[in-house]
Tab-separated table of C-alpha atoms in Angstrom:
chain	number	residue	atom	x	y	z
H	191	MET	CA	0.571	-13.992	-4.745
H	192	THR	CA	-2.202	-16.227	-4.879
H	193	GLU	CA	-3.327	-19.083	-6.654
H	194	ALA	CA	-6.124	-21.253	-7.430
H	195	THR	CA	-5.196	-24.359	-8.953
H	196	THR	CA	-7.494	-25.777	-12.004
H	197	LEU	CA	-7.295	-27.958	-14.989
H	198	THR	CA	-4.078	-29.185	-16.387
H	199	ASP	CA	-4.803	-28.424	-19.849
H	200	ALA	CA	-5.782	-24.937	-19.288
H	201	GLY	CA	-2.226	-24.107	-19.339
H	202	TRP	CA	-2.227	-25.096	-15.297
H	203	LEU	CA	0.363	-27.632	-13.783
H	204	SER	CA	-1.736	-29.617	-10.651
H	205	ARG	CA	-0.921	-29.028	-7.066
H	206	GLU	CA	1.592	-32.328	-6.719
H	207	GLU	CA	3.766	-30.954	-10.167
H	208	MET	CA	3.265	-27.021	-8.950
H	209	ASP	CA	4.500	-28.305	-5.695
H	210	SER	CA	7.694	-29.284	-7.204
H	211	ALA	CA	8.659	-26.445	-10.122
H	212	ARG	CA	8.035	-24.151	-6.895
H	213	GLU	CA	10.872	-26.578	-5.163
H	214	ARG	CA	13.515	-26.436	-8.001
H	215	LEU	CA	12.113	-22.678	-10.061
H	216	PRO	CA	11.828	-19.555	-9.681
H	217	ILE	CA	7.792	-18.772	-11.106
H	218	LEU	CA	6.825	-16.067	-13.083
H	219	TYR	CA	3.927	-13.554	-11.816
H	220	VAL	CA	2.253	-9.800	-12.329
H	221	ASP	CA	1.859	-7.776	-9.983
H	222	ALA	CA	-1.132	-4.841	-10.954
H	223	VAL	CA	-1.864	-1.247	-8.290
H	224	PRO	CA	-4.987	-0.908	-10.191
H	225	VAL	CA	-5.636	3.383	-10.366
H	226	ARG	CA	-8.054	5.955	-10.919
H	227	VAL	CA	-7.669	8.327	-12.774
H	228	ASP	CA	-8.891	11.904	-13.686
H	229	ASP	CA	-9.200	13.370	-17.170
H	230	HIS	CA	-6.168	15.086	-17.218
H	231	GLY	CA	-4.241	11.500	-16.391
H	232	ALA	CA	-3.221	12.139	-12.844
H	233	VAL	CA	-4.270	9.230	-10.221
H	234	THR	CA	-6.711	10.198	-7.640
H	235	LYS	CA	-7.265	6.996	-6.155
H	236	ILE	CA	-5.267	3.668	-5.703
H	237	GLY	CA	-7.039	-0.013	-5.488
H	238	LEU	CA	-6.054	-2.135	-2.522
H	239	LEU	CA	-8.213	-6.197	-2.517
H	240	LEU	CA	-9.501	-7.527	1.341
H	241	ARG	CA	-8.508	-11.142	0.534
H	242	ALA	CA	-7.924	-13.535	3.115
H	243	GLY	CA	-4.501	-15.679	3.192
H	244	GLU	CA	-4.457	-19.201	3.675
H	245	ASP	CA	-3.012	-18.670	7.340
H	246	GLY	CA	-6.503	-17.132	7.767
H	247	GLN	CA	-5.560	-14.141	7.932
H	248	ILE	CA	-7.583	-10.728	6.736
H	249	LYS	CA	-4.855	-8.903	4.510
H	250	ARG	CA	-4.716	-6.201	1.724
H	251	ALA	CA	-2.987	-6.813	-1.087
H	252	LEU	CA	-2.332	-6.078	-5.268
H	253	VAL	CA	-3.788	-8.250	-8.081
H	254	SER	CA	-1.324	-10.628	-8.156
H	255	GLY	CA	-0.954	-14.343	-9.475
H	256	ARG	CA	0.914	-16.560	-12.190
H	257	VAL	CA	1.677	-16.099	-16.107
H	258	LEU	CA	0.822	-19.089	-16.923
H	259	TYR	CA	3.018	-21.270	-19.641
H	260	HIS	CA	2.914	-19.386	-23.452
H	261	GLU	CA	0.864	-16.450	-22.464
H	262	ARG	CA	1.762	-13.332	-23.446
H	263	VAL	CA	2.215	-10.985	-19.518
H	264	ARG	CA	-0.130	-8.596	-21.327
H	265	ALA	CA	-3.179	-11.734	-21.386
H	266	ALA	CA	-1.427	-12.329	-17.976
H	267	LEU	CA	-2.298	-8.985	-16.347
H	268	LEU	CA	-6.009	-8.457	-18.040
H	269	ARG	CA	-6.079	-12.207	-16.920
H	270	HIS	CA	-5.788	-11.597	-13.202
H	271	LEU	CA	-7.281	-7.930	-12.840
H	272	GLU	CA	-10.900	-9.463	-14.579
H	273	LYS	CA	-10.150	-12.076	-12.577
H	274	ASP	CA	-10.009	-9.973	-8.503
H	275	LEU	CA	-11.185	-6.864	-10.537
H	276	GLY	CA	-14.177	-7.710	-11.832
H	277	PRO	CA	-15.289	-8.498	-15.886
H	278	LEU	CA	-16.564	-4.748	-16.097
H	279	ALA	CA	-12.865	-3.224	-15.224
H	280	LEU	CA	-11.710	-2.242	-18.392
H	281	PRO	CA	-8.445	-2.413	-17.146
H	282	ARG	CA	-6.506	-0.090	-19.403
H	283	VAL	CA	-3.228	-2.403	-20.213
H	284	PRO	CA	-1.111	-0.847	-22.837
H	285	VAL	CA	0.246	-2.990	-26.201
H	286	SER	CA	3.393	-3.331	-24.988
H	287	PRO	CA	3.056	-2.576	-21.157
H	288	GLN	CA	6.507	-1.517	-19.088
H	289	PRO	CA	6.758	-2.809	-15.301
H	290	PHE	CA	7.418	-0.538	-12.797
H	291	THR	CA	9.672	-2.068	-11.082
H	292	ILE	CA	9.935	-6.163	-10.341
H	293	ALA	CA	10.033	-8.479	-7.079
H	294	GLU	CA	12.035	-11.275	-6.145
H	295	TYR	CA	9.910	-13.046	-3.236
H	296	PHE	CA	11.900	-15.900	-2.036
H	297	PRO	CA	10.270	-18.718	0.726
H	298	THR	CA	13.757	-17.761	2.764
H	299	PRO	CA	12.518	-13.943	5.158
H	300	GLY	CA	15.163	-11.040	4.646
H	301	VAL	CA	16.701	-11.672	1.372
H	302	THR	CA	14.590	-8.980	-0.190
H	303	PRO	CA	11.975	-7.181	1.581
H	304	PHE	CA	8.689	-9.585	-0.597
H	305	HIS	CA	8.023	-12.586	1.148
H	306	ASP	CA	6.736	-16.061	0.044
H	307	PRO	CA	6.975	-19.184	2.254
H	308	ARG	CA	6.088	-21.166	-0.556
H	309	GLN	CA	8.686	-20.291	-3.221
H	310	HIS	CA	10.999	-18.171	-5.406
H	311	ALA	CA	9.112	-16.331	-6.886
H	312	VAL	CA	10.074	-12.481	-9.489
H	313	SER	CA	6.727	-10.593	-10.332
H	314	LEU	CA	6.715	-7.951	-12.677
H	315	ALA	CA	4.509	-5.011	-11.137
H	316	TYR	CA	3.020	-2.617	-13.518
H	317	VAL	CA	0.408	0.101	-12.450
H	318	VAL	CA	-3.185	-0.078	-14.533
H	319	PRO	CA	-5.784	2.487	-14.780
H	320	VAL	CA	-8.620	0.687	-14.185
H	321	GLU	CA	-11.893	2.914	-15.853
H	322	GLY	CA	-14.986	0.387	-15.372
H	323	ASP	CA	-16.791	-0.746	-12.219
H	324	CYS	CA	-14.667	-3.099	-10.009
H	325	GLU	CA	-16.325	-5.659	-8.021
H	326	PRO	CA	-13.660	-7.953	-6.248
H	327	GLN	CA	-14.280	-11.219	-7.429
H	328	GLN	CA	-13.497	-15.004	-6.266
H	329	ASP	CA	-10.838	-14.645	-3.543
H	330	ALA	CA	-10.946	-11.560	-3.412
H	331	LEU	CA	-13.152	-9.921	-0.283
H	332	GLU	CA	-13.516	-6.251	-0.953
H	333	LEU	CA	-12.110	-3.707	-3.404
H	334	THR	CA	-11.336	-0.653	-1.078
H	335	TRP	CA	-10.091	2.626	-2.627
H	336	PHE	CA	-8.179	5.306	-0.867
H	337	THR	CA	-6.116	8.685	-1.964
H	338	PRO	CA	-2.418	8.391	-2.905
H	339	ASP	CA	-1.940	9.840	1.010
H	340	GLU	CA	-4.352	7.245	2.361
H	341	ALA	CA	-2.420	4.988	0.539
H	342	ARG	CA	0.689	6.340	2.228
H	343	ASP	CA	-0.262	5.585	5.356
H	344	PRO	CA	1.649	3.208	7.666
H	345	GLY	CA	-1.871	1.960	8.264
H	346	VAL	CA	-2.346	1.023	5.670
H	347	LEU	CA	1.056	-0.589	4.420
H	348	ALA	CA	1.289	-1.979	7.516
H	349	GLU	CA	-2.007	-4.356	6.048
H	350	LEU	CA	-0.731	-5.679	3.121
H	351	ALA	CA	0.702	-8.925	3.011
H	352	ASN	CA	4.019	-10.161	1.537
H	353	GLY	CA	6.180	-7.009	1.263
H	354	GLN	CA	3.562	-5.363	-1.346
H	355	SER	CA	3.589	-2.670	0.529
H	356	HIS	CA	7.347	-2.065	-0.900
H	357	LEU	CA	4.928	-2.428	-4.161
H	358	LEU	CA	3.507	0.361	-2.536
H	359	VAL	CA	5.160	2.947	-1.928
H	360	GLN	CA	7.311	1.990	-4.854
H	361	ALA	CA	4.304	2.946	-7.160
H	362	LEU	CA	3.490	6.022	-6.237
H	363	ALA	CA	7.518	7.218	-6.555
H	364	HIS	CA	6.755	6.192	-9.560
H	365	LEU	CA	2.871	7.911	-9.876
H	366	GLY	CA	5.033	11.039	-8.770
H	367	VAL	CA	2.388	11.752	-5.438
């Protein structure tokens, strides 16, 4: 979960306000597993981002980000997919998206498999087919497409931070691949 704080009038809190809220409230996020599908709807590829974390480490990541105040979950998914994959990714988000799971990130390690040292966050996780050209944007350094078997590899899963490997495994199970 990475975020850049921007203008308050755009729906964001200032850094100080966000830090204060994170100390008191669970924050709502979305996580998205971008996938490519064949003509029959079967998943052929899973997209994982490469990001530099706040600690300077390079890690794989899912598309992830906060839901803004007064923003619909679908709009948040589309915004974060475009932010990370580019405006030509052409994600197919249904009108009423249903998460495949809910992840609870805690600042205390070990409460759940998910950890975020900054906050208690609740994330709705989705699998989202993308049809267009994906080019990593903003803080995403690279996008790599893996087959389902490659994504399941322990070495690839170990590259995911903060428990996102558990989300990826759950997504693969949900998809039956």
